[in-house]
Coordinates of C-alpha atoms in Angstrom, one line a residue:
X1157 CA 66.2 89.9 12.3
X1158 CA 67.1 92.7 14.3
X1159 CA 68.0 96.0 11.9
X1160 CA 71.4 96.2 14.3
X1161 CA 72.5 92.7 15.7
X1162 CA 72.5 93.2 19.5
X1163 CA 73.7 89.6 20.1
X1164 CA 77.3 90.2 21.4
X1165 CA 80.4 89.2 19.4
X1166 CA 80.6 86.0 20.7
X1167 CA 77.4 85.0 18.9
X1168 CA 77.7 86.6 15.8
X1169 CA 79.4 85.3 12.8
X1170 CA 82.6 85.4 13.9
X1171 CA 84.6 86.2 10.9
X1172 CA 82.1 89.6 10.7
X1173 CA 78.8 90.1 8.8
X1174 CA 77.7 93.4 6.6
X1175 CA 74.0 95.3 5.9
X1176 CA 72.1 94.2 2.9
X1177 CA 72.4 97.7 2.0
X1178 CA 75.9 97.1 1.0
X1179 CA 74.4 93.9 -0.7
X1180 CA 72.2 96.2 -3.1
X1181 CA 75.1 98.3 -4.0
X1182 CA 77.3 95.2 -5.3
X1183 CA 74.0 93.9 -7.0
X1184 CA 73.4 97.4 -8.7
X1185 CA 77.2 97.3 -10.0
X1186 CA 77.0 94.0 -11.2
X1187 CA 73.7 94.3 -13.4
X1188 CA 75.3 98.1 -14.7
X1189 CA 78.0 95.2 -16.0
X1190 CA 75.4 93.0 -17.7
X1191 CA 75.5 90.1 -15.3
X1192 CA 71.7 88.8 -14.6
X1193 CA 71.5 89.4 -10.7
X1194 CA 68.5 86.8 -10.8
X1195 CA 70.7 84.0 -10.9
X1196 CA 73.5 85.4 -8.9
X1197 CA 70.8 86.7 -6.0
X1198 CA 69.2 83.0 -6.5
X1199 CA 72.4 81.5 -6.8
X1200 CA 73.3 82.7 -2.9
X1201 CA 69.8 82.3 -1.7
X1202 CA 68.9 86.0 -1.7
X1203 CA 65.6 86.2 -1.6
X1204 CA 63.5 89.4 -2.2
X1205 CA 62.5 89.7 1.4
X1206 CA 66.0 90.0 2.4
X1207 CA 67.4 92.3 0.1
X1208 CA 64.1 94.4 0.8
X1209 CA 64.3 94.1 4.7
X1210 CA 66.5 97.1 6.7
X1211 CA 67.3 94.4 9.4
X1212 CA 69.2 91.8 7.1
X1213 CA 72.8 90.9 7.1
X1214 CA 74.8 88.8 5.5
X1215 CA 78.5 87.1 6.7
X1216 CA 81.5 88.6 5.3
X1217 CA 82.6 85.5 3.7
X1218 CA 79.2 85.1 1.6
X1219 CA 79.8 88.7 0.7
X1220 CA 83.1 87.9 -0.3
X1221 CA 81.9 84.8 -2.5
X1222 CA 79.1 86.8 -3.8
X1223 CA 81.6 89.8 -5.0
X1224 CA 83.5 87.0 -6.6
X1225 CA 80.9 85.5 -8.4
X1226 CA 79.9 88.9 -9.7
X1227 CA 83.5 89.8 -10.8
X1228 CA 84.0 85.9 -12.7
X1229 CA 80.5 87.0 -14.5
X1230 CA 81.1 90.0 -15.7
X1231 CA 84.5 90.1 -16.4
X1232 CA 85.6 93.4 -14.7
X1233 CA 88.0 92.9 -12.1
X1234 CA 87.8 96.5 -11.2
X1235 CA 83.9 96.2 -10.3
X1236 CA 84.4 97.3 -6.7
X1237 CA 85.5 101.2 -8.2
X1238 CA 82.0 100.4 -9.9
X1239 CA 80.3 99.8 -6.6
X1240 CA 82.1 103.1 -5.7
X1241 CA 81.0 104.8 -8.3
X1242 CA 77.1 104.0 -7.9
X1243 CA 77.3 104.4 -3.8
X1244 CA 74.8 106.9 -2.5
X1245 CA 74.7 108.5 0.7
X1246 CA 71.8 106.6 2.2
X1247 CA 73.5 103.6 1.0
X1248 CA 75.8 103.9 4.3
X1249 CA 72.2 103.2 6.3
X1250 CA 71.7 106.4 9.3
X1251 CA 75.4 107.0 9.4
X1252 CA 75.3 108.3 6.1
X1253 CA 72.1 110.5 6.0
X1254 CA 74.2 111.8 9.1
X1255 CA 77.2 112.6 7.6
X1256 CA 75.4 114.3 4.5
X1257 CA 73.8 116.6 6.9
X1258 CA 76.9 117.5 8.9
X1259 CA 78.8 121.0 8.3
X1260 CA 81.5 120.2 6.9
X1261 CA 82.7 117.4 4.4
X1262 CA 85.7 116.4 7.1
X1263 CA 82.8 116.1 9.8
X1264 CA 81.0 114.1 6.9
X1265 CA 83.7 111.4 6.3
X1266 CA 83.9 110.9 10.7
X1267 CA 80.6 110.6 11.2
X1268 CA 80.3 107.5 8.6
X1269 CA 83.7 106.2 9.8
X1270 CA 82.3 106.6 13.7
X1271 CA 79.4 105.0 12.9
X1272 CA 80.4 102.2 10.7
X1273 CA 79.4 99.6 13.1
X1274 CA 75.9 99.9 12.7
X1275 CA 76.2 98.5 9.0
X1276 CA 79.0 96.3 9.0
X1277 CA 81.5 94.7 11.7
X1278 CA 84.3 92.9 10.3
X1279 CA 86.8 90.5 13.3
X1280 CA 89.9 92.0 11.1
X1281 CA 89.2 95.7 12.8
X1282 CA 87.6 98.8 12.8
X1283 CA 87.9 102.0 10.4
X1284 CA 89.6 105.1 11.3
X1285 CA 89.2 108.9 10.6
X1286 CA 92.7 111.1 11.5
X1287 CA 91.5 114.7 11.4
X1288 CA 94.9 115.9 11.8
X1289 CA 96.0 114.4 8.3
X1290 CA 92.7 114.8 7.2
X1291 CA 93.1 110.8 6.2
X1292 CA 90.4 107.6 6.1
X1293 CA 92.1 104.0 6.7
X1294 CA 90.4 100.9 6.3
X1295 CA 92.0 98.4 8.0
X1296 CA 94.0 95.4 6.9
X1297 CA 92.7 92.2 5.8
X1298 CA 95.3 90.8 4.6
X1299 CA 95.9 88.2 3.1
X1300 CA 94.6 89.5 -0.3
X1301 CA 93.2 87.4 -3.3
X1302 CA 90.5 87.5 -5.7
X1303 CA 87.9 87.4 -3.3
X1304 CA 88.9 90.5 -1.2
X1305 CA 90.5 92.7 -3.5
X1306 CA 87.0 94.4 -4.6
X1307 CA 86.3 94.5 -0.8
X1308 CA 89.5 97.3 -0.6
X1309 CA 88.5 99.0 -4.0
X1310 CA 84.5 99.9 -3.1
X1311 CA 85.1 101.1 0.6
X1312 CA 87.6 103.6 -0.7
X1313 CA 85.7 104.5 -3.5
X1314 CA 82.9 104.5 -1.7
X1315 CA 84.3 106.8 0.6
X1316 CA 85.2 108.9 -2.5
X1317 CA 81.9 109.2 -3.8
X1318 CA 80.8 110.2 -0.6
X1319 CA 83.0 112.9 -0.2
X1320 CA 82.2 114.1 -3.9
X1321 CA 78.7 113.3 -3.0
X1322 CA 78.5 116.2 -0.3
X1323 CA 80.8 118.8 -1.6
X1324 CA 79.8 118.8 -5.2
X1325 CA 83.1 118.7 -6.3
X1326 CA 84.9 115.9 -8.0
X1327 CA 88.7 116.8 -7.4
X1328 CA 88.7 115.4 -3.5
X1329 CA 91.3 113.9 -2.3
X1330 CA 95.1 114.1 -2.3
X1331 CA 96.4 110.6 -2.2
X1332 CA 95.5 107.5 -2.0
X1333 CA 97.2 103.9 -0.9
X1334 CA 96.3 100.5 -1.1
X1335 CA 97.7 97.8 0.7
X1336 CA 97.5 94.9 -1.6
X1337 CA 100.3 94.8 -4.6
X1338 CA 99.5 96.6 -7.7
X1339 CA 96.8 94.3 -10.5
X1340 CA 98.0 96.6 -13.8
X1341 CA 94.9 98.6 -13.1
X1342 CA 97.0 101.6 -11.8
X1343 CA 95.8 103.7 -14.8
X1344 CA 92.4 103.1 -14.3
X1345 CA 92.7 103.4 -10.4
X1346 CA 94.4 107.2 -11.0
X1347 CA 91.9 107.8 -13.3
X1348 CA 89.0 107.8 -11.8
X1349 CA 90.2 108.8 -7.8
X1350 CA 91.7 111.4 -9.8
X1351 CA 94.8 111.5 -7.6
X1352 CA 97.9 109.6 -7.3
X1353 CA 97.4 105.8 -6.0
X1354 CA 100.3 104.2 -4.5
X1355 CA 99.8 100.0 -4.2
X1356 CA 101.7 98.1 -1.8
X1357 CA 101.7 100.3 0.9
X1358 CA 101.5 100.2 4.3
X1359 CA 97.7 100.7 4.9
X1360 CA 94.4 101.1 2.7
X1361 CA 93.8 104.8 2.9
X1362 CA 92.2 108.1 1.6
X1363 CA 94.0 111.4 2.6
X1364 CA 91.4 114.1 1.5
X1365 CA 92.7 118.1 0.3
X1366 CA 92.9 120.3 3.0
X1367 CA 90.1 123.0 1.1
X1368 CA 88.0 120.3 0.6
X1369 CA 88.3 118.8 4.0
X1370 CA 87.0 122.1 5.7
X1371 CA 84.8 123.1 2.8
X1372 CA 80.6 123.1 3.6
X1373 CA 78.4 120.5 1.9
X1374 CA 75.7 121.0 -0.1
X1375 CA 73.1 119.5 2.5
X1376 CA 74.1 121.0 6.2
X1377 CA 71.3 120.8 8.5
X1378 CA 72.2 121.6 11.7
X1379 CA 68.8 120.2 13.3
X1380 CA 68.7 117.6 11.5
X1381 CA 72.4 116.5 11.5
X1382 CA 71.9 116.7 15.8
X1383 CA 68.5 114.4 15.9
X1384 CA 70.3 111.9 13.5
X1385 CA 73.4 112.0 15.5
X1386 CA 71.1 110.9 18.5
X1387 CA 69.7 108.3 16.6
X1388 CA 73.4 106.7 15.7
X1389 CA 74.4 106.9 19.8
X1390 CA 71.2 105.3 20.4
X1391 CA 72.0 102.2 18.3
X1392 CA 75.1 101.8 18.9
X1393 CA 74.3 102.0 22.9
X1394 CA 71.8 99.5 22.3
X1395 CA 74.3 97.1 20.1
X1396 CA 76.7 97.4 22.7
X1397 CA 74.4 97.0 25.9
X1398 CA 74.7 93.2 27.2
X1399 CA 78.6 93.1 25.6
X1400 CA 80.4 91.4 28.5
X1401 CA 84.2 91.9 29.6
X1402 CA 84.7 88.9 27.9
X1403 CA 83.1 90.3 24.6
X1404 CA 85.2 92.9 24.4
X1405 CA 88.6 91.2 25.0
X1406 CA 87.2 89.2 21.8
X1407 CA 86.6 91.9 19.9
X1408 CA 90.1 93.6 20.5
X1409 CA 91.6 90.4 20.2
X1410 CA 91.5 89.2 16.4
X1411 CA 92.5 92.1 14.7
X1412 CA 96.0 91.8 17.0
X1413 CA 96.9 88.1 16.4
X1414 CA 98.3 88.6 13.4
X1415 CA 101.5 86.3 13.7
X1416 CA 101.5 86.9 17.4
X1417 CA 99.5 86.6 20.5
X1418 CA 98.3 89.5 22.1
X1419 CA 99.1 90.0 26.0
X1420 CA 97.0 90.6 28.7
X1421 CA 98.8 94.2 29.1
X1422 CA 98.2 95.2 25.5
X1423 CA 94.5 94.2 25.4
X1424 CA 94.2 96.0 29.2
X1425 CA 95.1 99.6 27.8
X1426 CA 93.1 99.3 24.8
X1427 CA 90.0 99.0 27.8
X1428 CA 91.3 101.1 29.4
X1429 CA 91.8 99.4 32.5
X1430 CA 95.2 97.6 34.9
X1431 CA 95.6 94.3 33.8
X1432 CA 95.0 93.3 37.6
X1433 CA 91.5 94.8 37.2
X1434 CA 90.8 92.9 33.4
X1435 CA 92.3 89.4 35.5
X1436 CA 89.7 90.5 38.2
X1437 CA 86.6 91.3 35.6
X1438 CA 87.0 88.5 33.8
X1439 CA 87.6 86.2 36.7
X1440 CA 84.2 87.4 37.7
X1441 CA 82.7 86.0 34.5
X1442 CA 84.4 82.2 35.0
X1443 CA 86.6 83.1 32.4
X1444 CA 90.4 84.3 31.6
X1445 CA 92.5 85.7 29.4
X1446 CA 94.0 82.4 28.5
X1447 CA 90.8 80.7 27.7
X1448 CA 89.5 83.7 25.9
X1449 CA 92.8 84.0 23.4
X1450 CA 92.4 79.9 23.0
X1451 CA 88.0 80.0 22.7
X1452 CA 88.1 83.2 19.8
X1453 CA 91.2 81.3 18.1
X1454 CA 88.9 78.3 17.6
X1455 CA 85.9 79.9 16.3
X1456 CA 87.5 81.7 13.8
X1457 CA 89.9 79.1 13.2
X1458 CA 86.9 76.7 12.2
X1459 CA 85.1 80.0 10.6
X1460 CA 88.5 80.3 8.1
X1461 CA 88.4 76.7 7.1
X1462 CA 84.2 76.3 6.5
X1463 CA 83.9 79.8 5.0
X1464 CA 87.1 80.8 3.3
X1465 CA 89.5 79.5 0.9
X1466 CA 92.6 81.2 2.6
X1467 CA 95.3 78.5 3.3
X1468 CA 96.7 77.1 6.2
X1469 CA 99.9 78.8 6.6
X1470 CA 97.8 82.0 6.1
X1471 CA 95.2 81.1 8.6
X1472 CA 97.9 80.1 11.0
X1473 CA 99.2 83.8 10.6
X1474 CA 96.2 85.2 11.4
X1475 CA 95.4 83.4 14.7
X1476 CA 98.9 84.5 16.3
X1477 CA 100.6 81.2 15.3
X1478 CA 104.1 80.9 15.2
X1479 CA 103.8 78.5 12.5
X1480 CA 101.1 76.4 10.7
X1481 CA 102.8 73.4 12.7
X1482 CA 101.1 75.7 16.0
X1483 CA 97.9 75.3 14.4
X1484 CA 97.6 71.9 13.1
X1485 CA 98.5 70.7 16.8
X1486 CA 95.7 73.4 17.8
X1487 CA 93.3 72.3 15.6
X1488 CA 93.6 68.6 16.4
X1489 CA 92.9 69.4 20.3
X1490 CA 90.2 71.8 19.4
X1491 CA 88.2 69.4 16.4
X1492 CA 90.0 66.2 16.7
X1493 CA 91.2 66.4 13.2
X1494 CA 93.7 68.5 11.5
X1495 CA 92.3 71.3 9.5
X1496 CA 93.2 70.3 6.2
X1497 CA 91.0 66.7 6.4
X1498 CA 88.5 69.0 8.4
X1499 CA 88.2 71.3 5.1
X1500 CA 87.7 68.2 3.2
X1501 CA 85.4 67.2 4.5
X1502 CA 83.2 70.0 4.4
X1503 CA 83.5 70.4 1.1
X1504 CA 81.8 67.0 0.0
X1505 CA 79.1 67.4 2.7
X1506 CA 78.6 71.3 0.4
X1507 CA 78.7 69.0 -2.4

């Protein structure tokens, strides 16, 4: 398996995949909880070779179930600040060697939040760094439950540590909010970002202090930040090479449905291009905006009901539906079946 999927987004998992490296972390948190990561890495066929291997990923959703599973066995519900909390630099993969060798602990957090392709892609979006309000945002993935929560509470933390990981200092950031509704673990949460932590807001975010943002870390290297910076472009040049017209309308597409469909004008200036010339591009690859909106809906459509647990109202919402009535009638042109006796049936055949 290839260290950085080059296969374009149209053959990849299409609900998103993440490094083992990420894996190793959630393990590590688990068994500093006392769960036996033997039967949990045996459990989700996890063998040694691929926790051991640079190139191996894993799908979202199995991450999800494996966070899950972890959380049920050892009780703590709050295990992703733990996977936070044990996160290393090198843990991030290049990026993060990168970052820990950049000037400043500002440049630090963009560089991992640039480069966060090349250890995770995820069809709900794409983190971003706002140097103006000196703020990281992990984007939505609504809707939240047990199995996603943790995925929320070890990014930021994660985040955290790395910050506190470059600058030597443990007071880093200013604020912090969190989109899902508060769990009664506010106290905890404060405690140990050390900084007010607003739930139910608008966005999952980090806003870092201004003398921190600017302040030097403890490992600048200018040579060596500049070869690994190559070394980042390089892969990411190389995972995007091949990507089609076509690809990239996918890839802009999920993350906008949302309770809506995207237009053609909207997913235009996100390339950077007329809509004319997107009509023309695509037409050049027998393909359309149409059929591209209705092909990505049914992957993931049939990706949400084999690999999730989310229900139908909520995957209707996140295909653009107008209602789940939209997506039953869908689903039945797409499969042939509605997606509820489609579910069903893919439960006794994982039986």
């Amino acid at each position: 398996m290839d260290p950085y999927d080059r296969r374009p987004p149209s053959n990849q998992d299409p609900l998103g995949d993440i490094s083992v490296l990420y894996v190793s972390v959630l393990l590590r948190a688990a068994e500093a909880e006392g769960v036996n990561v033997e039967d949990l890495t045996r459990r989700f066929q996890l063998n040694e070779q691929t926790l051991t291997s640079p190139a191996a990923r894993i799908s979202i959703p199995r991450f999800m179930r494996l966070g899950h599973a972890a959380i049920q066995a050892c009780g703590n519900a709050a295990l992703g600040l733990r996977m936070g909390a044990l996160s290393r630099p090198v843990d991030a993969g290049i990026a993060g060697l990168a970052g820990e060798s950049s000037s400043t602990a500002g440049a630090a957090a963009q560089t991992i939040i640039r480069y966060s392709l090349l250890t995770s892609r995820n069809s709900r979006g794409t983190p971003k760094a706002e140097p103006e309000n000196r703020r990281l945002q992990f984007y939505s993935i609504r809707p939240y439950n047990a199995f996603n929560y943790f995925v929320v509470d070890s990014v930021l933390s994660a985040w955290t540590q790395f910050l506190r990981s470059v600058t030597g200092q443990w007071d880093v950031l200013e604020r912090v909010t969190i989109e899902y509704p508060s769990r009664g673990l506010d106290e905890m949460f404060e405690g140990w970002f050390h900084c007010p932590v607003q739930f139910g807001a608008a966005m999952n975010s980090l806003t870092v202090r201004q003398e921190v943002w600017n302040q030097g870390t403890v490992q600048a290297q200018p040579a060596m930040h500049e070869k690994l910076i190559q070394i980042c472009d390089a892969e990411i040049q190389e995972i995007q090479r091949g990507w089609t017209t076509g690809d990239r309308v996918r890839r802009l597409l999920t993350p906008l449905f949302r309770g809506e469909t995207p237009s053609l004008e909207t997913i235009a200036s996100r390339l950077g291009v007329t809509p004319w010339t997107l009509q023309r591009q695509l037409s050049s690859e027998n393909t359309g905006f149409r059929e591209l909106v209705d092909s990505t809906r049914k992957q993931l459509a049939r990706d949400y009901i084999r690999e999730t647990e989310t229900s139908l109202s909520e995957i209707a919402w996140l295909l653009g539906f107008s209602n789940p009535a939209a997506l039953h009638k869908a689903y039945r042109r797409w499969f042939g079946l509605s997606p509820g006796e489609h579910r069903k049936q893919l439960r006794k055949m994982m039986k």
